């Protein structure tokens, strides 16, 4: 009854504001079971995979890393044991628990299809889902929504700006804390009249107000403290539950460009990442069993520590896959080793897997997209890259 | 002269920060002349107010660092032998920090020094926004802000934030209408940039200091110089070029306390350095950190020349045709349209290459170009432009930093703090998303509430002139209250754009 009630109130509020439904077509497209959910977390600035999924058993790891090396499991401040010679950064205790429950997997050496060491260009490729720079003007997550029927899945980005990965033809919403509009109904209605010939402003404002409506019905806008990442995770989870909840969400976490003083920076960032995932799990409740979370970054960092206790822009990095929908399994993709003659350009972890293969595996097995759509529309021209794993759910 | 009123409205919003009451009428006599007259060799006007110059700020920063160093020493003494740390010089049993009144005093001194610097930076930002809200030279202001963003430093990092106000005033504004290579050299040698992109930590592995210490290169500044500040990611350089430039830049640094202490501390002096060569605006070159030898960047070899080696490479990068092409496009995209007319880009590029990177000539080409004067507004304002132009429309200026900071934070553009060295984006997709518009609506209501005395019809007419659309004009006229009328106006499609 509660669910129905909220839904009805929402419809009434939206209707009286003259802004229509936030996600037009959703009701018509309503099908039997609730949709599976996907969260893509982009760690911006190039996350150091060698500190996240620590290859402690690789004999070259400690010599290359020096003071930046994470100790092996069992040692002081050591990595948390995964399997096959890998451990998780000690800050990632929540993710490690998930791994123990068979709800977390990792790909230790992924990369984009092109070799780029510019953050911004690489993020562009990561998000546009093409084979290279500027090949697509919209994002693969948005195209996945289109491929799944356009309006049957609801997309949401977290943050003041919509990242490229969710830009495109499918309407999506966005949300960041702090937006409650006082007495918004009348002004929203007047503004819709003003935006009659301006669909971009009209649709975007309507979607933004509808998302605020969801937040306010669920206890209102308790302003999140800036560093409360767990609270953010829970807030995102709220926006993913209920009949109007989002199915596909993009979250950006900044601050992974660790040229100097990497150890302390990563400790902070990874603690935040862990809290985000934990907050999502707690907030999603039963829906967690239908959820997959991907943590991806634009590229890895140099295998060797640089002269300032940091690392510079590299190539291969790791990807994390977590969620109640994830099945127990080993590392995704091969480990190239850190042997001198295996390093890419004698400096970086060599990738063994195109990161799109992991995305394709998740979209096929978890979101139900077919291979043809993935090869041609979501990741154009990617037929050569097969989904990286079978049956994540 | 309806057309010149339209041109005046275009000039004041597209090239400037919006029209103040009466401004369209004043500019209508000669809109192009209005813009051209602001292209002055001395650069863009400065915010008013008493602020530390870079030399004073360097002294304050050194002072802060010495407090911070003492606090770090206290912490090490209080908490020895965490497995994390390298061998600690002071294995004395730890006393809790709080129990040592001197340590507490030192910690408080550090916090106070940090707070003072942060507050100064906030006041600089307020002064800059006040200049934006009141200046008659809106084009010069926007032009300077463009270059500040193209050569981004960010207060997201405390160290660079300590210098960001000085950076804009001393490195950017004076050179905004000068030669691009001089602008770039001033920017890259400013403490704000050197600290933001970790250059002060980079050590040549084969330099005198590198041979003694376990220290080495940091290629962050070198990479962004090529990728973002000059030729661009597709400008034809390789990883090897980045590393070579990083080697050439070793030694580019800022003054430190030890530079002054040296005469009295021969042992330390021997270990740490020959005296730094002081340069302008808080720059210092440390010869003992500089990697010796010739360097080859993008096919050209530069002989060993100390500081001059990196400067020579940087000048060549600044003069490179790829730089002209890239920044011409970025200028056109910033001022005229997200996807700018190729003819406009070509004009700017021709002015750039024809003048050897004289930014005054490039600015004149922008003002001369017919594409600049299409009346239809195309660009969504950034949050900063939106807030400043609202103040201009009302004839007011921001009075306090805190509400300004909160509004910009909510809209996704916190003061002086772009999220990355790429700087702020400025396309509609970046700033007009669902949440961003909700935040703009919120802010518009607050601004409208505070401006109750204003006549909304007059505000709308004087801010947009002939660009005010009939639909918006009617909505403002029919609103049921002044705050509602102003909110609708600020959120209108034409006021949201420039």
mmCIF file of C-alpha atoms in Angstrom, chain A residues 10 29 370:
data_model
loop_
_atom_site.group_PDB
_atom_site.id
_atom_site.type_symbol
_atom_site.label_atom_id
_atom_site.label_comp_id
_atom_site.label_asym_id
_atom_site.label_seq_id
_atom_site.Cartn_x
_atom_site.Cartn_y
_atom_site.Cartn_z
ATOM 1 C CA UNK A 10 4.022 11.488 -7.107
ATOM 2 C CA UNK A 29 6.356 -0.235 -20.634
ATOM 3 C CA UNK A 370 21.520 -9.272 -27.036
#
